[in-house]
Short mmCIF file of C-alpha atoms in Angstrom, two decimals:
data_model
loop_
_atom_site.label_atom_id
_atom_site.label_comp_id
_atom_site.label_asym_id
_atom_site.label_seq_id
_atom_site.Cartn_x
_atom_site.Cartn_y
_atom_site.Cartn_z
CA MET A 1 20.44 -0.04 13.93
CA LYS A 2 21.41 -0.78 9.93
CA THR A 3 22.35 2.99 8.36
CA ARG A 4 24.82 2.09 5.73
CA THR A 5 24.20 3.34 2.32
CA SER A 6 26.96 3.05 -1.57
CA ARG A 7 25.15 6.23 -1.43
CA MET A 8 28.08 8.75 -1.18
CA ASP A 9 28.63 8.05 -5.24
CA LEU A 10 24.80 8.93 -6.30
CA ASN A 11 23.77 11.68 -8.16
CA PHE A 12 20.46 13.26 -6.44
CA TYR A 13 19.08 14.87 -8.47
CA GLU A 14 19.25 13.59 -12.03
CA GLN A 15 16.43 11.09 -11.94
CA ASN A 16 14.38 13.61 -11.23
CA SER A 17 14.98 16.31 -13.03
CA ASP A 18 12.01 16.53 -15.18
CA PHE A 19 9.58 17.48 -11.09
CA ARG A 20 8.90 20.27 -10.87
CA ASN A 21 6.24 20.61 -7.27
CA ARG A 22 4.14 18.06 -5.50
CA VAL A 23 0.77 18.95 -5.89
CA LEU A 24 -2.78 17.20 -3.43
CA VAL A 25 -6.31 17.67 -5.11
CA ALA A 26 -8.78 16.80 -2.55
CA GLU A 27 -5.98 15.33 -0.33
CA LYS A 28 -4.57 12.84 -3.24
CA GLU A 29 -1.49 13.56 -4.64
CA ASN A 30 -1.07 12.60 -8.51
CA SER A 31 1.50 12.52 -10.95
CA ILE A 32 3.94 11.16 -9.22
CA PHE A 33 6.17 9.63 -11.56
CA ALA A 34 7.92 10.48 -14.49
CA LYS A 35 6.26 9.91 -18.10
CA ASP A 36 6.29 5.70 -19.22
CA THR A 37 7.60 4.99 -15.91
CA SER A 38 5.94 3.19 -12.76
CA VAL A 39 8.89 4.63 -9.67
CA ARG A 40 9.74 7.00 -8.11
CA ILE A 41 12.32 7.30 -5.74
CA TRP A 42 13.11 10.37 -3.56
CA TYR A 43 16.92 11.24 -1.60
CA ASN A 44 14.73 13.54 1.22
CA VAL A 45 16.57 16.57 2.88
CA GLU A 46 13.00 17.98 3.90
CA ILE A 47 12.38 19.63 7.52
CA MET A 48 8.76 20.61 6.72
CA ASP A 49 5.76 17.96 7.01
CA PHE A 50 2.99 16.95 4.67
CA PRO A 51 -0.68 16.72 5.55
CA ALA A 52 -2.74 14.33 5.52
CA HIS A 53 -2.97 12.51 1.98
CA TRP A 54 -3.04 9.75 -0.97
CA HIS A 55 -1.73 8.43 -3.67
CA ASP A 56 -2.66 4.90 -6.30
CA ALA A 57 1.04 4.48 -5.28
CA MET A 58 2.97 1.97 -2.69
CA GLU A 59 5.12 3.67 -0.82
CA VAL A 60 7.99 3.10 1.46
CA ILE A 61 10.37 5.08 3.59
CA ILE A 62 14.12 4.28 5.06
CA PRO A 63 15.46 6.93 7.31
CA ILE A 64 19.18 7.26 7.25
CA GLU A 65 19.65 10.25 8.89
CA ASN A 66 16.96 10.41 12.43
CA TYR A 67 14.22 9.30 12.51
CA TYR A 68 10.65 10.20 10.99
CA ASP A 69 7.37 10.24 11.85
CA VAL A 70 4.08 8.61 10.49
CA GLU A 71 0.49 8.29 11.34
CA VAL A 72 -1.83 5.95 9.12
CA ASP A 73 -5.80 5.34 9.41
CA ASN A 74 -4.85 7.76 12.81
CA THR A 75 -2.42 5.28 14.64
CA SER A 76 1.31 7.42 14.84
CA TYR A 77 4.87 5.46 13.81
CA HIS A 78 8.20 6.53 15.38
CA ILE A 79 10.91 5.76 12.65
CA LEU A 80 14.40 4.86 13.66
CA PRO A 81 17.09 5.31 11.49
CA GLY A 82 17.90 1.51 8.71
CA GLU A 83 13.44 0.64 9.88
CA ILE A 84 11.66 0.15 7.27
CA PHE A 85 8.06 1.26 6.99
CA MET A 86 5.69 0.51 3.74
CA ILE A 87 2.44 2.36 3.41
CA SER A 88 -0.15 0.17 0.98
CA PRO A 89 -1.50 2.02 -1.94
CA ARG A 90 -4.38 4.56 -1.60
CA LYS A 91 -4.11 4.86 2.18
CA MET A 92 -4.91 7.55 4.00
CA HIS A 93 -1.56 9.16 5.42
CA THR A 94 0.46 12.13 7.83
CA LEU A 95 4.39 12.30 6.89
CA LYS A 96 6.16 14.35 10.22
CA ALA A 97 9.62 15.42 9.70
CA PRO A 98 12.33 16.39 12.79
CA SER A 99 14.41 19.33 11.68
CA SER A 100 16.82 18.11 10.39
CA GLY A 101 17.60 14.15 8.83
CA ALA A 102 17.30 12.23 5.41
CA ARG A 103 15.27 9.68 4.42
CA PHE A 104 14.74 7.88 0.66
CA VAL A 105 10.86 7.78 0.16
CA CYS A 106 10.97 5.20 -2.97
CA LEU A 107 6.68 5.11 -4.54
CA PHE A 108 6.15 2.02 -6.32
CA ASN A 109 2.79 1.36 -9.12
CA VAL A 110 1.42 -2.03 -7.86
CA ASP A 111 -1.12 -2.73 -9.06
CA PHE A 112 -0.44 -5.11 -11.93
CA PHE A 113 1.01 -6.92 -9.26
CA THR A 114 -3.01 -7.93 -8.06
CA PRO A 115 -3.88 -10.82 -10.83
CA ILE A 116 -0.88 -12.93 -8.82
CA LYS A 117 -1.98 -15.78 -7.16
CA ASP A 118 -1.55 -15.20 -3.45
CA TYR A 119 -1.50 -11.09 -3.67
CA SER A 120 -4.67 -10.79 -1.70
CA GLY A 121 -2.94 -11.85 0.71
CA MET A 122 0.51 -9.65 1.06
CA LEU A 123 1.54 -8.93 4.19
CA PHE A 124 1.59 -4.50 2.89
CA VAL A 125 -2.32 -5.56 1.26
CA LYS A 126 -3.81 -6.92 4.02
CA ASN A 127 -2.49 -4.20 7.11
CA GLY A 128 -2.33 -1.13 5.09
CA CYS A 129 0.49 -0.16 7.03
CA ILE A 130 4.49 -2.78 7.70
CA HIS A 131 6.47 -1.28 10.08
CA VAL A 132 10.10 -3.67 9.55
CA THR A 133 12.69 -3.55 12.52
CA PRO A 134 16.07 -5.13 13.01
CA GLU A 135 13.86 -6.92 15.89
CA SER A 136 10.39 -7.51 14.20
CA TYR A 137 12.20 -9.21 11.15
CA ALA A 138 15.16 -10.44 12.59
CA PRO A 139 15.01 -13.86 10.45
CA VAL A 140 14.93 -11.23 7.40
CA TYR A 141 15.83 -7.92 8.32
CA SER A 142 18.97 -7.97 7.10
CA GLU A 143 18.13 -9.57 3.40
CA VAL A 144 16.16 -7.25 3.37
CA TYR A 145 17.48 -3.25 3.71
CA ASP A 146 20.23 -5.07 1.30
CA LEU A 147 17.37 -5.33 -1.29
CA PHE A 148 16.08 -1.79 -0.84
CA THR A 149 19.86 -0.32 -1.46
CA GLN A 150 20.06 -2.65 -4.37
CA ILE A 151 16.74 -0.32 -5.80
CA TRP A 152 17.61 3.05 -4.88
CA ASN A 153 20.66 2.56 -6.25
CA GLU A 154 19.64 1.03 -9.31
CA TYR A 155 17.03 3.89 -10.11
CA PHE A 156 19.97 6.66 -9.89
CA HIS A 157 22.20 4.83 -11.56
CA PHE A 158 19.96 5.39 -14.08
CA THR A 159 21.33 1.68 -15.57
CA GLU A 160 19.59 -0.45 -18.61
CA PHE A 161 16.23 -2.29 -17.80
CA TYR A 162 17.13 -0.59 -14.32
CA GLU A 163 13.01 -0.77 -13.11
CA PHE A 164 12.92 -5.41 -14.15
CA SER A 165 15.36 -4.92 -11.81
CA ILE A 166 13.62 -2.98 -8.84
CA TYR A 167 10.26 -4.56 -9.43
CA SER A 168 12.41 -7.96 -8.81
CA ASN A 169 13.54 -6.91 -5.48
CA LEU A 170 10.36 -6.10 -4.10
CA LEU A 171 8.79 -8.86 -5.42
CA LYS A 172 11.31 -10.59 -3.25
CA ALA A 173 11.00 -8.83 -0.09
CA PHE A 174 7.79 -8.91 0.02
CA THR A 175 7.84 -12.85 -0.28
CA LEU A 176 10.34 -12.65 2.47
CA LEU A 177 8.71 -10.08 5.05
CA THR A 178 5.42 -12.55 3.95
CA ARG A 179 6.92 -15.96 4.69
CA CYS A 180 8.53 -14.11 7.80
CA GLN A 181 5.29 -12.54 9.11
CA LEU A 182 3.19 -16.02 8.49
CA SER A 183 5.57 -17.93 10.45
CA GLN A 184 5.15 -15.55 13.64
CA ILE A 185 1.04 -15.64 13.45
CA HIS A 186 -0.10 -17.76 16.24
CA LEU A 187 -2.62 -20.25 14.26
CA PHE A 188 0.88 -21.08 12.32
CA THR A 189 3.56 -21.18 15.06
CA GLU A 190 1.81 -23.33 18.14
CA SER A 191 0.27 -26.25 14.79
CA SER A 192 1.93 -28.45 13.46
CA PRO A 193 3.68 -28.01 9.42
CA ASN A 194 0.62 -30.03 8.02
CA LYS A 195 -2.22 -27.89 9.53
CA ARG A 196 0.05 -24.94 9.26
CA ARG A 197 0.04 -25.83 5.28
CA ASP A 198 -4.03 -26.76 5.26
CA TYR A 199 -4.19 -22.94 7.46
CA PHE A 200 -2.41 -21.33 4.72
CA THR A 201 -4.12 -23.22 1.87
CA ARG A 202 -7.43 -22.74 2.56
CA LEU A 203 -7.13 -19.34 4.00
CA ASN A 204 -6.08 -17.77 0.79
CA GLY A 205 -8.54 -19.86 -1.21
CA VAL A 206 -10.72 -18.15 1.06
CA LEU A 207 -9.63 -14.59 -0.46
CA GLU A 208 -9.31 -16.02 -4.05
CA TYR A 209 -12.88 -16.80 -3.52
CA ILE A 210 -14.21 -13.41 -1.56
CA ASP A 211 -12.24 -11.88 -4.63
CA GLU A 212 -14.60 -14.61 -7.67
CA HIS A 213 -18.17 -13.56 -5.83
CA TYR A 214 -17.55 -9.92 -3.46
CA THR A 215 -20.50 -8.13 -5.85
CA GLU A 216 -22.76 -11.52 -4.82
CA ASP A 217 -24.67 -10.72 -0.93
CA LEU A 218 -22.04 -12.70 0.80
CA SER A 219 -22.41 -13.16 4.63
CA LEU A 220 -20.17 -14.84 7.13
CA ASP A 221 -21.84 -17.54 7.07
CA ASP A 222 -21.09 -18.45 3.35
CA VAL A 223 -17.74 -17.85 3.49
CA ALA A 224 -17.72 -19.70 6.58
CA GLU A 225 -19.08 -22.56 5.15
CA PHE A 226 -16.35 -22.22 2.27
CA SER A 227 -13.68 -22.29 4.53
CA GLY A 228 -14.86 -25.78 5.81
CA PHE A 229 -14.34 -23.84 9.45
CA SER A 230 -17.21 -23.35 11.52
CA LYS A 231 -18.24 -19.52 11.61
CA PHE A 232 -16.73 -19.02 15.55
CA HIS A 233 -13.34 -21.14 14.42
CA PHE A 234 -13.68 -18.71 10.65
CA THR A 235 -14.18 -15.42 12.38
CA ARG A 236 -10.43 -16.00 14.68
CA LEU A 237 -8.44 -17.83 12.81
CA PHE A 238 -9.23 -14.75 9.26
CA LYS A 239 -8.52 -11.85 12.17
CA GLU A 240 -5.47 -13.09 13.41
CA TYR A 241 -4.17 -14.35 9.86
CA MET A 242 -5.97 -10.81 8.09
CA ASP A 243 -5.42 -8.65 11.02
CA THR A 244 -9.00 -7.14 10.32
CA THR A 245 -12.84 -8.76 10.56
CA PHE A 246 -14.89 -10.70 7.32
CA TYR A 247 -17.12 -7.19 7.13
CA ASP A 248 -14.04 -5.07 7.15
CA TYR A 249 -11.51 -6.79 4.58
CA LEU A 250 -15.07 -8.08 2.26
CA VAL A 251 -15.36 -3.38 2.22
CA GLY A 252 -12.12 -2.98 0.93
CA ARG A 253 -11.96 -5.22 -1.87
CA ARG A 254 -15.50 -3.61 -2.56
CA LEU A 255 -14.16 0.20 -2.48
CA LYS A 256 -10.83 -1.30 -4.47
CA ALA A 257 -13.05 -2.37 -7.28
CA ALA A 258 -15.33 0.84 -6.87
CA GLU A 259 -12.05 2.74 -7.65
CA ILE A 260 -11.46 1.30 -10.80
CA LEU A 261 -14.62 2.04 -11.77
CA LEU A 262 -14.81 4.96 -10.50
CA SER A 263 -11.69 5.51 -13.51
CA GLN A 264 -14.17 4.37 -16.27
CA ASN A 265 -16.26 7.20 -17.41
CA ASP A 266 -19.87 5.21 -18.80
CA LEU A 267 -21.06 3.99 -16.37
CA SER A 268 -22.99 6.30 -13.11
CA ILE A 269 -22.39 5.88 -9.50
CA THR A 270 -25.55 4.64 -8.75
CA ASP A 271 -23.49 1.42 -11.28
CA VAL A 272 -20.46 1.82 -9.62
CA ALA A 273 -22.11 1.09 -6.28
CA LEU A 274 -23.79 -1.81 -7.37
CA GLN A 275 -21.79 -3.08 -9.76
CA SER A 276 -19.25 -3.43 -6.83
CA GLY A 277 -21.28 -5.39 -4.80
CA PHE A 278 -22.79 -2.21 -2.01
CA SER A 279 -26.26 -2.59 -1.71
CA SER A 280 -27.40 0.79 -2.12
CA ILE A 281 -25.74 4.48 -3.36
CA SER A 282 -26.41 5.31 0.67
CA THR A 283 -24.12 2.74 2.19
CA PHE A 284 -21.54 2.95 -0.87
CA ASN A 285 -21.35 7.47 -1.10
CA ARG A 286 -20.98 6.99 3.11
CA THR A 287 -18.65 4.57 3.02
CA PHE A 288 -16.74 5.90 0.19
CA LYS A 289 -16.55 9.14 2.09
CA THR A 290 -15.08 8.17 4.98
CA LYS A 291 -12.78 5.77 3.60
CA LYS A 292 -11.30 7.72 1.14
CA GLY A 293 -11.80 11.33 2.42
CA CYS A 294 -13.90 12.74 -0.69
CA THR A 295 -16.80 11.33 -2.86
CA PRO A 296 -17.18 9.19 -5.16
CA GLY A 297 -17.69 11.92 -7.23
CA ASP A 298 -15.54 13.78 -6.52
CA TYR A 299 -12.67 10.84 -7.33
CA ARG A 300 -13.59 10.44 -10.80
CA ALA A 301 -13.24 14.39 -11.14
CA LEU A 302 -9.33 13.60 -10.92
CA PHE A 303 -9.29 11.05 -12.89
CA HIS A 304 -11.26 13.02 -16.37
CA CYS A 305 -11.59 16.95 -15.27
CA GLY A 306 -7.90 17.42 -15.08
CA GLU A 307 -7.04 19.33 -12.10
CA ASP A 308 -7.97 22.43 -13.06
CA ALA A 309 -11.15 21.95 -14.26
CA TYR A 310 -11.47 20.54 -10.70
CA SER A 311 -10.18 22.75 -8.72
CA LYS A 312 -12.64 25.54 -11.01
CA ALA A 313 -15.63 23.01 -9.31
CA MET A 314 -14.10 23.55 -5.66
CA ARG A 315 -13.54 26.57 -3.73
CA PRO A 316 -10.36 27.89 -4.10
CA ASP A 317 -7.75 26.85 -2.18
CA ASP A 318 -9.47 24.73 -0.22
CA ASN A 319 -8.29 21.69 -1.93
CA VAL A 320 -5.72 22.73 -3.95
CA GLN A 321 -2.20 22.60 -1.97
CA ALA A 322 1.69 23.32 -3.51
CA ILE A 323 3.93 21.42 -1.86
#
């Protein structure tokens, strides 16, 4: 297992000297990044656990000494030294530390990647999380690990234009991992090169089609017809490619749109629901609460009321935790 780092000459404190404490508001972690930045990296040696929470940042955890346990959507992952665990933005997760150890915890704002072609098909977006081990991603593991080593070296050395370099390395890591994953999917490995390219093009075309039409009354029949596959064949291919069903993916896309609309203050909750593609306010409220752990109104309050105003509207000590 790979655990080498060049961390002996790194100053783990200066870059994060602005940080005071960690605050959760209704399970959402706020104020992750310093002013005018979009990256935060910790060399973390805490032995405390972090309860269920979510945030707008993508999180990457790389244990250096001893293991680290992560739970995402009620699934537990045991992360060993040298392994890389990536959690997509706005995904509820729990962190459990051993009695001793160290790990790098990297947080990135990746929302500005959204307009990039094929972003919707990126593995960390579609799966919610990814566990990279030397065995599961053998062809690219060493290169990906080295890219993350460069990322934390850039951050803690505070080099010129370090964020540009960090995001350059991050995008390269995404590309390597996604291409490696594609090569392991059965529908690609069992097909000729021409058919693999056809599958990839048509399925990514479906993702773009959903991005353009998710606010409409999309049905499985509609999307299967657009793809050119039979309904049965499309259902199987989409599930294998995206590791989720078409309807679950569609709901997730609508929720992502709702989060953006809720950050604006000029729309009612009903308008947000309808403009996100939900057929009724009751369906929207129920789905949002199930997936995000709070109501749409609570989510909006996080953006517009501030933590103090929001906490006054909730019962004391029930929703605000300083950690």
